[in-house]
Coordinates of C-alpha atoms in Angstrom, one line a residue:
M1 CA 82.1 -35.1 -1.5
M2 CA 79.1 -33.7 -2.9
G3 CA 76.5 -34.8 -0.3
M4 CA 79.3 -32.6 1.7
L5 CA 79.1 -29.7 -0.3
D6 CA 75.4 -29.9 -0.1
W7 CA 75.4 -29.9 3.7
Y8 CA 77.5 -26.9 3.9
R9 CA 75.0 -25.1 1.8
D10 CA 72.2 -26.3 3.8
C11 CA 74.0 -25.3 7.1
L12 CA 75.1 -22.0 5.7
R13 CA 71.9 -21.1 3.9
M14 CA 72.9 -21.0 0.7
T15 CA 71.1 -22.0 -2.5
P16 CA 70.8 -25.6 -3.2
R17 CA 72.6 -27.4 -6.0
W18 CA 69.0 -28.9 -7.0
D19 CA 67.6 -25.4 -6.8
D20 CA 70.0 -23.4 -8.9
A21 CA 73.1 -25.4 -10.1
V22 CA 74.7 -22.7 -11.9
V23 CA 74.2 -20.6 -8.6
A24 CA 75.1 -23.3 -6.4
H25 CA 78.8 -24.3 -8.6
A26 CA 79.5 -20.3 -8.6
D27 CA 78.8 -19.8 -4.5
G28 CA 82.6 -21.1 -3.4
V29 CA 81.5 -23.5 -0.7
W30 CA 84.0 -26.2 -2.1
R31 CA 86.8 -24.0 -0.7
D32 CA 85.4 -24.1 2.7
A33 CA 84.8 -28.0 2.5
L34 CA 88.6 -28.1 1.2
L35 CA 90.1 -26.0 4.4
T36 CA 88.2 -27.9 6.8
S37 CA 89.1 -31.0 5.7
P38 CA 92.4 -33.4 6.4
W39 CA 93.7 -32.8 3.0
F40 CA 94.2 -28.9 2.8
H41 CA 97.5 -28.9 2.9
W42 CA 98.6 -31.3 0.4
A43 CA 100.6 -29.9 -2.4
E44 CA 98.1 -31.0 -5.1
F45 CA 95.3 -28.5 -3.9
F46 CA 97.9 -25.9 -3.7
P47 CA 96.8 -24.5 -7.5
L48 CA 93.2 -24.1 -6.3
L49 CA 93.9 -22.4 -3.3
K50 CA 96.3 -19.7 -4.6
E51 CA 97.1 -18.2 -8.1
P52 CA 100.5 -16.4 -8.6
V53 CA 100.4 -12.3 -8.7
L54 CA 101.4 -11.2 -11.9
D55 CA 102.9 -7.7 -12.9
E56 CA 101.3 -5.6 -15.9
R57 CA 103.1 -8.0 -18.4
G58 CA 101.6 -11.3 -17.2
R59 CA 104.6 -12.1 -15.6
P60 CA 104.7 -14.0 -12.0
V61 CA 106.0 -11.3 -9.3
T62 CA 108.9 -12.3 -7.1
D63 CA 110.2 -11.2 -3.7
A64 CA 113.7 -10.4 -3.0
R65 CA 114.9 -14.1 -2.5
G66 CA 113.5 -14.5 -5.9
R67 CA 110.2 -16.4 -4.8
V68 CA 107.0 -16.2 -6.4
L69 CA 104.5 -14.2 -4.7
Y70 CA 100.9 -15.8 -4.5
Q71 CA 97.6 -14.8 -3.6
D72 CA 94.1 -16.2 -2.7
R73 CA 92.3 -17.7 -5.8
D74 CA 89.0 -16.5 -6.0
P75 CA 86.8 -19.8 -5.2
R76 CA 83.9 -18.8 -7.2
Q77 CA 85.5 -18.3 -10.6
D78 CA 83.9 -20.4 -13.3
G79 CA 84.5 -24.1 -13.5
M80 CA 86.3 -24.2 -10.0
E81 CA 84.0 -26.4 -8.2
D82 CA 84.3 -28.9 -11.1
A83 CA 88.0 -28.8 -10.6
F84 CA 88.0 -29.1 -7.1
M85 CA 85.5 -32.4 -7.1
D86 CA 87.8 -33.7 -10.1
L87 CA 90.9 -33.2 -7.9
W88 CA 89.3 -34.5 -4.5
E89 CA 88.5 -37.7 -6.3
A90 CA 92.0 -38.3 -7.3
V91 CA 93.7 -38.0 -4.1
A92 CA 91.1 -39.6 -1.9
N93 CA 91.1 -42.5 -4.1
A94 CA 95.2 -42.3 -4.3
R95 CA 95.4 -41.8 -0.7
P96 CA 92.7 -44.3 1.5
L97 CA 92.3 -44.0 5.2
K98 CA 94.7 -46.2 7.1
K99 CA 93.5 -48.4 10.3
T100 CA 96.0 -48.8 13.5
A101 CA 96.2 -52.4 15.1
N102 CA 93.9 -51.1 18.0
G103 CA 90.8 -50.1 15.6
Q104 CA 91.6 -46.6 14.7
F105 CA 91.5 -44.6 11.3
I106 CA 94.7 -42.4 10.6
L107 CA 94.9 -40.1 7.7
P108 CA 98.1 -40.4 5.1
H109 CA 99.6 -37.0 6.3
M110 CA 99.7 -38.5 9.8
L111 CA 102.2 -41.5 9.2
P112 CA 105.7 -40.8 9.0
P113 CA 107.9 -40.0 5.9
C114 CA 108.1 -42.8 3.6
Y115 CA 111.8 -43.7 4.6
E116 CA 111.0 -43.7 8.3
M117 CA 108.5 -46.3 7.6
K118 CA 110.7 -48.4 5.5
Q119 CA 113.4 -48.1 8.1
A120 CA 110.6 -49.5 10.8
Q121 CA 109.5 -52.4 8.7
R122 CA 113.6 -53.5 8.2
R123 CA 113.9 -53.2 11.7
I124 CA 110.5 -55.3 12.2
K125 CA 111.6 -57.9 9.7
A126 CA 114.9 -58.2 11.0
A127 CA 113.9 -58.8 14.6
A128 CA 111.2 -61.4 13.4
T129 CA 114.4 -63.3 11.4
E130 CA 116.8 -63.5 14.3
I131 CA 117.3 -66.8 15.7
G132 CA 117.7 -66.9 19.9
P133 CA 119.4 -69.2 21.9
C134 CA 117.8 -72.6 21.8
I135 CA 116.1 -73.6 24.9
S136 CA 116.4 -77.2 25.8
F137 CA 114.3 -79.6 28.1

């Protein structure tokens, strides 16, 4: 992922990490990398992208239904790129890519929900264990 961030910085003509690491870590390019990846909608990344709106007392603001209101988090805050990298490594290692029978790679979010997958596996197993009529020669 660090290579991808370097590529984004090069394409967008930003300060490279090897020229000035402090400036590079504060440019917020990690957010662009996340939003263009297939993992952007996973719940683990939500706290990096959004933060609750707080009132003057520091309490979260809610709407009429009692839901907490969120706003975009500033991606240039100190430590945000490091937090993203730590989380990215944890998510990418926990959810590897799968390969279909015809050789295409699919991402975990493209798979059916777990209960549907288990039902399909049970049906396949049940069909394989059924004993049909014996053919006599």
